[in-house]
Coordinates of C-alpha atoms in Angstrom, one line a residue:
X1 CA -55.5 -11.4 23.8
X2 CA -53.9 -14.5 23.3
X3 CA -50.1 -14.3 23.0
X4 CA -48.8 -17.7 24.0
X5 CA -48.8 -21.2 22.4
X6 CA -50.9 -22.3 25.4
X7 CA -53.5 -19.7 24.5
X8 CA -53.6 -21.1 21.1
X9 CA -54.6 -24.6 22.4
X10 CA -57.5 -22.9 23.9
X11 CA -58.8 -21.5 20.7
X12 CA -60.0 -25.1 19.2
X13 CA -63.2 -24.5 21.4
X14 CA -64.0 -21.3 20.0
X15 CA -66.7 -20.5 17.5
X16 CA -64.2 -18.4 15.3
X17 CA -60.8 -17.2 15.3
X18 CA -58.5 -14.5 13.7
X19 CA -54.6 -14.8 13.7
X20 CA -52.3 -12.1 12.7
X21 CA -48.5 -11.2 14.0
X22 CA -50.1 -8.6 16.5
X23 CA -52.3 -9.3 19.3
X24 CA -54.1 -6.1 19.5
X25 CA -55.1 -6.4 15.8
X26 CA -56.0 -10.0 16.4
X27 CA -58.3 -8.6 19.0
X28 CA -60.0 -5.8 16.6
X29 CA -60.5 -8.8 14.3
X30 CA -62.3 -11.0 16.8
X31 CA -64.2 -8.0 18.2
X32 CA -65.5 -7.5 14.5
X33 CA -66.7 -11.1 14.3
X34 CA -68.4 -10.7 17.9
X35 CA -70.4 -7.8 16.6
X36 CA -71.8 -9.7 13.6
X37 CA -69.1 -9.2 11.0
X38 CA -68.1 -12.1 8.7
X39 CA -64.6 -13.2 7.9
X40 CA -64.2 -10.5 5.2
X41 CA -65.0 -7.4 7.6
X42 CA -62.8 -9.0 10.1
X43 CA -59.9 -9.3 7.8
X44 CA -60.3 -5.7 6.6
X45 CA -60.3 -4.5 10.4
X46 CA -57.2 -6.5 11.2
X47 CA -55.4 -5.6 7.9
X48 CA -55.7 -1.8 8.5
X49 CA -54.6 -2.6 12.3
X50 CA -51.5 -4.5 11.4
X51 CA -50.5 -2.1 8.6
X52 CA -50.6 0.6 11.2
X53 CA -49.0 -1.1 14.2
X54 CA -46.4 -3.0 12.4
X55 CA -45.5 -0.4 10.0
X56 CA -42.3 -2.1 9.0
X57 CA -44.2 -4.9 7.3
X58 CA -47.2 -3.7 5.5
X59 CA -49.8 -0.6 5.4
X60 CA -51.5 1.8 3.4
X61 CA -48.3 2.3 1.3
X62 CA -48.4 -1.2 0.0
X63 CA -50.4 -3.8 -1.2
X64 CA -51.9 -7.2 -0.8
X65 CA -53.5 -10.4 -2.2
X66 CA -56.5 -12.3 -0.5
X67 CA -58.3 -15.6 -0.8
X68 CA -61.8 -15.8 0.4
X69 CA -63.8 -18.9 0.7
X70 CA -67.6 -19.2 1.1
X71 CA -68.6 -22.4 2.9
X72 CA -72.3 -22.1 1.8
X73 CA -71.5 -22.3 -1.9
X74 CA -68.1 -24.0 -1.4
X75 CA -66.4 -21.4 -3.5
X76 CA -63.2 -19.6 -3.5
X77 CA -62.7 -15.9 -4.9
X78 CA -59.4 -13.7 -4.7
X79 CA -58.6 -9.9 -4.8
X80 CA -55.4 -8.8 -6.3
X81 CA -54.3 -5.5 -4.6
X82 CA -50.7 -5.9 -5.7
X83 CA -48.8 -2.7 -6.4
X84 CA -48.4 -1.6 -10.0
X85 CA -45.5 0.3 -11.9
X86 CA -45.8 3.9 -12.4
X87 CA -47.0 4.8 -16.1
X88 CA -43.5 6.8 -16.3
X89 CA -41.4 3.6 -15.9
X90 CA -40.4 0.8 -18.3
X91 CA -37.9 -1.9 -18.5
X92 CA -34.8 0.3 -18.9
X93 CA -35.7 2.7 -16.0
X94 CA -33.5 1.1 -13.4
X95 CA -30.8 -0.4 -16.0
X96 CA -28.2 2.3 -15.2
X97 CA -28.9 2.6 -11.3
X98 CA -30.5 -0.7 -10.2
X99 CA -30.0 0.4 -6.3
X100 CA -33.0 3.0 -7.3
X101 CA -35.5 0.1 -7.3
X102 CA -34.5 -0.9 -3.8
X103 CA -34.5 2.2 -1.8
X104 CA -35.7 5.8 -2.0
X105 CA -38.7 7.5 -3.7
X106 CA -38.3 5.8 -7.2
X107 CA -38.8 2.5 -5.8
X108 CA -42.3 3.2 -5.0
X109 CA -45.3 1.7 -7.0
X110 CA -48.5 2.6 -6.9
X111 CA -50.2 1.2 -3.5
X112 CA -53.1 -1.1 -3.8
X113 CA -54.2 -1.4 -0.2
X114 CA -57.0 1.0 0.2
X115 CA -58.5 0.3 -3.2
X116 CA -58.6 -3.5 -2.5
X117 CA -59.9 -3.3 1.2
X118 CA -62.9 -1.1 -0.1
X119 CA -63.5 -3.3 -2.9
X120 CA -63.5 -6.3 -0.5
X121 CA -65.9 -4.3 1.9
X122 CA -68.3 -3.5 -1.0
X123 CA -68.4 -6.9 -2.5
X124 CA -67.9 -9.5 0.0
X125 CA -68.6 -7.5 3.5
X126 CA -71.5 -8.7 5.7
X127 CA -73.1 -5.3 5.4
X128 CA -73.7 -5.4 9.2
X129 CA -70.6 -3.5 10.3
X130 CA -69.9 0.2 9.1
X131 CA -66.9 1.0 7.0
X132 CA -65.6 3.5 9.8
X133 CA -66.1 0.8 12.8
X134 CA -63.4 -1.3 10.8
X135 CA -60.7 1.4 11.0
X136 CA -61.7 3.4 14.1
X137 CA -60.3 1.0 16.6
X138 CA -56.9 1.2 15.1
X139 CA -57.2 5.2 15.1
X140 CA -57.7 5.0 18.8
X141 CA -54.5 2.6 19.1
X142 CA -52.5 5.1 17.2
X143 CA -53.8 8.2 19.2
X144 CA -53.4 6.8 22.6
X145 CA -50.0 4.7 21.8
X146 CA -49.5 1.2 22.1
X147 CA -46.4 -1.2 23.1
X148 CA -43.8 -1.9 20.7
X149 CA -43.8 -5.6 19.8
X150 CA -40.5 -7.7 19.8
X151 CA -41.0 -8.2 16.1
X152 CA -41.1 -4.5 15.4
X153 CA -38.0 -4.1 17.5
X154 CA -36.3 -6.8 15.6
X155 CA -37.0 -4.9 12.4
X156 CA -36.1 -1.5 13.8
X157 CA -32.7 -3.0 14.7
X158 CA -32.2 -4.5 11.4
X159 CA -33.0 -1.1 9.5
X160 CA -31.2 1.1 12.2
X161 CA -28.6 2.8 9.8
X162 CA -31.2 3.5 7.1
X163 CA -33.5 4.8 10.0
X164 CA -30.7 7.2 11.3
X165 CA -29.5 8.4 7.8
X166 CA -33.3 9.3 6.7
X167 CA -35.1 12.2 8.3
X168 CA -38.5 11.1 7.3
X169 CA -37.7 8.1 9.7
X170 CA -35.4 9.3 12.0
X171 CA -37.6 12.1 13.5
X172 CA -40.4 9.4 13.8
X173 CA -38.5 6.1 14.9
X174 CA -36.1 7.5 17.6
X175 CA -37.5 7.6 21.1
X176 CA -37.0 11.1 22.5
X177 CA -36.8 9.9 25.7
X178 CA -34.0 7.4 25.3
X179 CA -32.5 9.0 22.3
X180 CA -32.7 5.6 20.6
X181 CA -34.9 3.5 18.3
X182 CA -37.9 2.3 20.1
X183 CA -37.6 -1.0 22.1
X184 CA -40.1 -3.6 22.9
X185 CA -42.5 -2.6 25.5
X186 CA -42.1 1.1 25.0
X187 CA -45.5 3.1 24.2
X188 CA -45.3 4.1 20.5
X189 CA -47.8 7.0 19.0
X190 CA -48.3 7.7 15.4
X191 CA -51.0 10.9 15.5
X192 CA -50.2 11.7 11.8
X193 CA -51.2 8.2 10.3
X194 CA -54.2 8.4 13.0
X195 CA -55.6 11.5 11.1
X196 CA -55.2 9.9 7.7
X197 CA -56.8 6.9 8.7
X198 CA -59.6 8.7 10.4
X199 CA -60.3 10.6 7.0
X200 CA -60.4 7.4 5.2
X201 CA -62.8 6.0 7.8
X202 CA -65.3 8.9 7.8
X203 CA -65.4 9.1 3.8
X204 CA -68.2 8.1 1.9
X205 CA -66.0 7.2 -0.8
X206 CA -62.3 6.6 0.6
X207 CA -61.1 5.2 -3.1
X208 CA -62.0 8.5 -4.3
X209 CA -60.3 10.4 -1.7
X210 CA -57.1 8.4 -1.9
X211 CA -56.8 7.7 -5.6
X212 CA -58.4 10.9 -7.1
X213 CA -59.1 13.5 -4.3
X214 CA -56.9 15.3 -1.8
X215 CA -54.7 12.5 -0.5
X216 CA -53.7 11.6 -4.3
X217 CA -52.5 15.2 -4.9
X218 CA -50.7 15.5 -1.6
X219 CA -48.9 12.0 -2.3
X220 CA -48.2 12.9 -6.0
X221 CA -46.6 16.1 -5.1
X222 CA -44.8 14.9 -2.2
X223 CA -43.2 12.1 -4.4
X224 CA -42.6 14.3 -7.4
X225 CA -40.6 16.5 -5.4
X226 CA -38.3 14.0 -4.2
X227 CA -37.9 12.9 -7.9
X228 CA -40.0 9.8 -7.5
X229 CA -42.0 8.5 -10.9
X230 CA -45.6 8.2 -9.1
X231 CA -48.1 11.0 -10.5
X232 CA -51.8 11.4 -9.7
X233 CA -52.5 9.7 -12.9
X234 CA -50.9 6.4 -11.4
X235 CA -53.6 6.7 -8.7
X236 CA -56.5 7.3 -10.8
X237 CA -55.6 4.2 -13.1
X238 CA -55.4 1.9 -10.3
X239 CA -57.7 -1.0 -10.0
X240 CA -57.7 -3.9 -7.9
X241 CA -58.6 -7.3 -9.6
X242 CA -61.5 -9.6 -8.5
X243 CA -61.1 -13.3 -9.4
X244 CA -64.3 -15.4 -9.0
X245 CA -62.2 -18.3 -10.7
X246 CA -59.0 -18.6 -9.0
X247 CA -56.7 -21.2 -9.1
X248 CA -57.9 -24.8 -7.3
X249 CA -56.3 -27.9 -6.7
X250 CA -58.4 -31.0 -5.7
X251 CA -55.6 -33.9 -7.1
X252 CA -53.2 -33.5 -4.0
X253 CA -55.8 -35.1 -1.7
X254 CA -58.7 -37.4 -1.8
X255 CA -60.7 -34.9 0.5
X256 CA -59.2 -31.8 0.4
X257 CA -59.1 -28.6 -2.1
X258 CA -56.7 -26.1 -2.1
X259 CA -57.3 -22.6 -3.7
X260 CA -55.3 -19.4 -4.2
X261 CA -54.8 -16.6 -6.6
X262 CA -53.4 -16.7 -10.2
X263 CA -50.0 -14.9 -10.9
X264 CA -48.6 -12.6 -10.3
X265 CA -48.9 -14.5 -7.0
X266 CA -46.8 -17.4 -6.3
X267 CA -49.8 -19.7 -5.4
X268 CA -49.3 -21.7 -8.8
X269 CA -45.9 -22.9 -7.8
X270 CA -46.9 -23.4 -3.9
X271 CA -49.9 -25.8 -5.3
X272 CA -47.6 -27.6 -7.6
X273 CA -44.9 -28.4 -5.0
X274 CA -47.6 -29.7 -2.6
X275 CA -49.1 -31.8 -5.4
X276 CA -45.7 -33.2 -6.1
X277 CA -45.0 -34.1 -2.5
X278 CA -48.4 -35.5 -1.9
X279 CA -47.7 -38.1 -4.6
X280 CA -44.2 -38.9 -3.3
X281 CA -45.8 -39.4 0.2
X282 CA -49.4 -40.5 -0.1
X283 CA -51.7 -40.5 2.8
X284 CA -50.8 -43.1 5.1
X285 CA -47.5 -44.3 3.6
X286 CA -45.1 -43.3 6.0
X287 CA -45.4 -42.5 9.8
X288 CA -45.5 -38.8 10.6
X289 CA -42.6 -39.1 13.3
X290 CA -40.5 -40.8 11.0
X291 CA -41.1 -38.3 8.3
X292 CA -40.4 -35.1 10.2
X293 CA -36.7 -36.3 10.7
X294 CA -36.1 -37.9 7.4
X295 CA -33.4 -36.5 5.2
X296 CA -35.0 -37.7 2.1
X297 CA -38.3 -36.0 2.7
X298 CA -36.4 -32.6 2.8
X299 CA -34.3 -33.4 0.0
X300 CA -37.1 -34.3 -2.1
X301 CA -39.0 -31.2 -1.0
X302 CA -36.0 -29.0 -2.0
X303 CA -36.1 -30.7 -5.4
X304 CA -39.7 -30.2 -5.8
X305 CA -39.2 -26.6 -5.0
X306 CA -36.6 -26.5 -7.6
X307 CA -38.6 -27.9 -10.4
X308 CA -41.5 -25.1 -9.2
X309 CA -39.2 -22.2 -9.0
X310 CA -37.9 -22.7 -12.4
X311 CA -41.4 -22.6 -14.0
X312 CA -41.7 -19.4 -11.6
X313 CA -39.2 -17.7 -13.9
X314 CA -41.6 -17.7 -16.8
X315 CA -44.6 -16.5 -14.8
X316 CA -46.0 -12.8 -14.8
X317 CA -49.0 -10.7 -14.5
X318 CA -51.2 -12.5 -16.9
X319 CA -52.5 -9.1 -18.4
X320 CA -49.2 -8.4 -19.9
X321 CA -47.5 -11.7 -20.6
X322 CA -50.3 -13.8 -22.1
X323 CA -47.8 -16.9 -22.4
X324 CA -47.6 -17.3 -18.8
X325 CA -51.1 -18.8 -18.8
X326 CA -49.5 -21.6 -20.5
X327 CA -47.1 -22.0 -17.7
X328 CA -50.0 -21.8 -15.2
X329 CA -51.6 -24.6 -17.0
X330 CA -48.6 -26.7 -16.9
X331 CA -48.1 -26.1 -13.2
X332 CA -51.4 -27.2 -12.7
X333 CA -51.6 -30.3 -15.0
X334 CA -51.5 -33.8 -13.5
X335 CA -49.0 -34.9 -16.4
X336 CA -46.4 -32.5 -15.5
X337 CA -46.6 -33.3 -11.9
X338 CA -46.4 -36.9 -12.5
X339 CA -43.3 -36.2 -14.9
X340 CA -41.5 -34.3 -12.1
X341 CA -42.4 -37.2 -9.5
X342 CA -40.6 -39.7 -11.7
X343 CA -37.7 -37.6 -12.1
X344 CA -37.1 -37.0 -8.4
X345 CA -37.8 -40.8 -7.5
X346 CA -35.2 -41.8 -10.4
X347 CA -32.4 -39.5 -9.3
X348 CA -32.0 -39.1 -5.6
X349 CA -28.9 -36.8 -6.3
X350 CA -28.8 -33.1 -6.8
X351 CA -29.3 -32.2 -10.4
X352 CA -27.4 -29.6 -12.4
X353 CA -29.6 -26.5 -12.8
X354 CA -30.0 -27.0 -16.5
X355 CA -32.2 -30.3 -15.4
X356 CA -34.9 -27.9 -13.9
X357 CA -35.0 -25.0 -16.2
X358 CA -34.1 -21.4 -15.5
X359 CA -34.2 -20.7 -11.8
X360 CA -34.2 -17.0 -10.9
X361 CA -35.7 -16.9 -7.4
X362 CA -35.2 -13.6 -5.8
X363 CA -33.9 -12.9 -2.4
X364 CA -36.5 -13.3 0.5
X365 CA -38.2 -10.2 1.7
X366 CA -39.4 -9.7 5.2
X367 CA -41.6 -6.7 4.7
X368 CA -44.7 -9.0 4.7
X369 CA -47.6 -10.0 7.2
X370 CA -50.3 -12.5 7.1
X371 CA -53.9 -12.7 8.3
X372 CA -56.2 -15.9 8.7
X373 CA -59.6 -15.5 9.7
X374 CA -62.6 -18.1 10.2
X375 CA -65.9 -17.0 11.1
X376 CA -68.8 -18.7 12.8
X377 CA -70.5 -19.7 9.5
X378 CA -67.1 -21.4 8.5
X379 CA -66.0 -18.9 5.9
X380 CA -62.4 -18.0 5.7
X381 CA -60.0 -15.6 4.6
X382 CA -56.3 -15.8 3.9
X383 CA -54.6 -12.5 3.2
X384 CA -50.9 -11.5 2.9
X385 CA -50.2 -7.9 2.8
X386 CA -46.8 -6.2 2.3
X387 CA -44.5 -3.3 1.6
X388 CA -42.0 -5.6 0.1
X389 CA -38.8 -5.1 2.2
X390 CA -38.7 -4.1 5.7
X391 CA -39.9 -0.4 6.1
X392 CA -40.4 -0.6 2.2
X393 CA -38.6 2.2 0.4
X394 CA -37.4 3.4 3.8
X395 CA -39.3 6.6 3.1
X396 CA -42.1 8.1 4.8
X397 CA -44.9 10.7 4.1
X398 CA -44.6 13.3 6.7
X399 CA -48.1 14.6 5.6
X400 CA -49.8 11.3 5.8
X401 CA -47.8 9.2 8.0
X402 CA -47.5 6.5 5.5
X403 CA -44.6 4.3 4.8
X404 CA -44.0 3.6 1.1
X405 CA -43.6 0.2 -0.6
X406 CA -40.3 -0.5 -2.6
X407 CA -42.2 -2.8 -4.9
X408 CA -40.2 -1.8 -7.8
X409 CA -37.4 -4.1 -6.6
X410 CA -39.6 -7.2 -7.3
X411 CA -39.3 -6.7 -11.0
X412 CA -36.5 -7.9 -13.0
X413 CA -34.0 -5.4 -14.6
X414 CA -32.3 -6.2 -17.9
X415 CA -28.6 -7.0 -17.6
X416 CA -28.7 -7.0 -13.8
X417 CA -28.2 -10.2 -12.0
X418 CA -30.3 -11.0 -9.1
X419 CA -29.2 -11.6 -5.5
X420 CA -28.2 -15.3 -6.5
X421 CA -26.1 -14.2 -9.6
X422 CA -28.8 -15.5 -12.1
X423 CA -29.6 -13.4 -15.1
X424 CA -33.1 -11.6 -15.1
X425 CA -36.4 -13.0 -15.9
X426 CA -37.7 -11.3 -19.1
X427 CA -41.4 -12.0 -18.5
X428 CA -41.0 -9.9 -15.2
X429 CA -39.5 -6.7 -16.7
X430 CA -41.2 -3.5 -15.8
X431 CA -44.0 -2.0 -17.9
X432 CA -46.4 0.6 -17.2
X433 CA -49.2 -0.6 -14.9
X434 CA -47.8 -4.0 -14.5
X435 CA -47.8 -6.0 -11.3
X436 CA -44.4 -7.7 -10.4
X437 CA -44.3 -11.4 -9.6
X438 CA -44.5 -12.3 -5.9
X439 CA -43.8 -15.2 -3.7
X440 CA -47.1 -14.4 -1.7
X441 CA -49.3 -17.3 -1.5
X442 CA -52.6 -16.8 0.4
X443 CA -53.7 -20.4 0.7
X444 CA -57.3 -21.6 1.6
X445 CA -57.8 -25.5 2.0
X446 CA -61.3 -26.9 2.6
X447 CA -62.8 -30.4 2.9
X448 CA -64.8 -31.7 -0.2
X449 CA -67.4 -33.2 1.4
X450 CA -68.0 -31.3 4.8
X451 CA -66.9 -27.8 3.1
X452 CA -64.9 -27.3 6.4
X453 CA -61.7 -25.3 6.5
X454 CA -60.0 -28.2 8.3
X455 CA -56.3 -27.5 7.9
X456 CA -56.7 -24.0 9.0
X457 CA -58.7 -25.0 12.1
X458 CA -55.9 -27.5 12.8
X459 CA -53.5 -24.7 12.5
X460 CA -55.1 -22.5 15.0
X461 CA -55.0 -25.7 17.3
X462 CA -51.2 -25.9 17.3
X463 CA -48.8 -23.2 16.3
X464 CA -50.8 -20.4 14.9
X465 CA -51.6 -20.9 11.3
X466 CA -50.4 -22.6 8.2
X467 CA -50.3 -20.1 5.6
X468 CA -47.6 -17.5 4.5
X469 CA -46.1 -16.1 7.6
X470 CA -42.7 -15.6 5.8
X471 CA -41.8 -13.5 2.7
X472 CA -41.1 -16.9 0.8
X473 CA -43.7 -19.7 0.8
X474 CA -41.4 -22.5 2.2
X475 CA -43.1 -22.5 5.5
X476 CA -46.4 -22.5 3.6
X477 CA -45.4 -25.5 1.5
X478 CA -44.1 -27.6 4.4
X479 CA -47.2 -26.9 6.4
X480 CA -49.7 -27.9 3.8
X481 CA -47.3 -30.8 3.0
X482 CA -47.6 -32.3 6.3
X483 CA -51.3 -32.1 6.2
X484 CA -51.8 -33.5 2.8
X485 CA -50.0 -36.5 3.6
X486 CA -51.9 -37.5 6.6
X487 CA -49.1 -37.8 8.9
X488 CA -48.3 -34.6 10.4
X489 CA -50.4 -31.7 12.0
X490 CA -50.6 -28.4 10.2
X491 CA -48.1 -25.9 11.5
X492 CA -45.5 -23.6 10.4
X493 CA -41.9 -25.0 10.6
X494 CA -41.1 -25.9 13.7
X495 CA -37.7 -24.7 13.5
X496 CA -38.5 -21.3 12.5
X497 CA -39.5 -18.2 14.8
X498 CA -43.3 -17.6 15.2
X499 CA -44.6 -14.1 15.9
X500 CA -48.4 -15.0 15.6
X501 CA -51.1 -14.0 18.0
X502 CA -54.6 -15.6 17.6
X503 CA -57.8 -14.4 19.1
X504 CA -61.0 -16.6 19.1
X505 CA -64.3 -16.6 20.7

């Protein structure tokens, strides 16, 4: 297991590598590659592990988005396993009690993780690794116990009051030996979740089990008895979405291509901001050491983000808001990028909000995790999984050991201002079966000529990885910009804490 920056430097000599925010999980992903699995197999195994060991950030009760890159065909594909609004909800559901969208059983949206991972396995897996072999290593950790990480301790402290006031969490997250929440290094076990994962691992059809069988009925009954909105019908109707024609941008660099999911992912905004910054700072136009300390650079980056996020308020689940496709086209058009570049150049002062368009960016969420994988064939996966806020809805299934998401909080509510005091975005109102907008931006960047995923490899050489580590894409944008301009190496923002644990071979 590699757990230090010094260890990351050694990863550049490896044939393949896995990066997650849990060292044990990175090892599981690496071992999957060693046994002949591809990047998708490894990402699946790592995702199951991170969701089980870092229960504050992701898991079976949440969802994910993933971007896959096939080097042989130089092709990107995506899977949207984002959570969906229960069929019993609509735009007025939380109008009188908006706090119910943030915490409690009413805040739970239909989870997509199991469906999405099974879809990835059947469609893109190598076929050389059995499904159960991707899950059982995690089951063993849950049974025998594993040390609590610093990241988990930080999040336990952050939510301590909610944990103490919620029986399904208090009885689970309090160490009986100390009568306090678990601390870094203490051994944590989760036998109930281990059994749930074992059943999924040994099932010939885990999607049917989770979304239409025994588990679906258990989940629906448990949530209904606690006045939540999810029913078995919601699980039966859930589908993850494969997209063989995701968003791609080859204009931001002479030699690189950047790809990622369509909305409700935030990638459309990310690629737009990167495109703007790459035109403001063409390759070789400025020394890297100068740029990293240049106040104008950060001012311009902030301005580019404002223009991008103004358009984000008009984006939504494309199946429910067809007009959002026009906004997507605008964000990927060279003419709009050039227009914004000229506006930023012509005025180096902070503009009024009306100059950018409506800006309704929601507060950052921390219940999110990211995984990056490169296999020996040069294929790559960038996957961001989430239960939304830390410990999601702050509710846990005592039958299955699953901590549920609070993804309903990612929708806009009519008449309710967001964290920053702005009015809600109409395109992001709740509708039955709809996916909420997200800042999730799993990015893959590859070289046009060689097909190599060069920026991701450079990231493994330096600080962990250059994809979304945080709940909002600022670190993602800054990392990509620093590569695209040819001046700075890929890394997460050097001023932010990094909890990444790579493993390679």
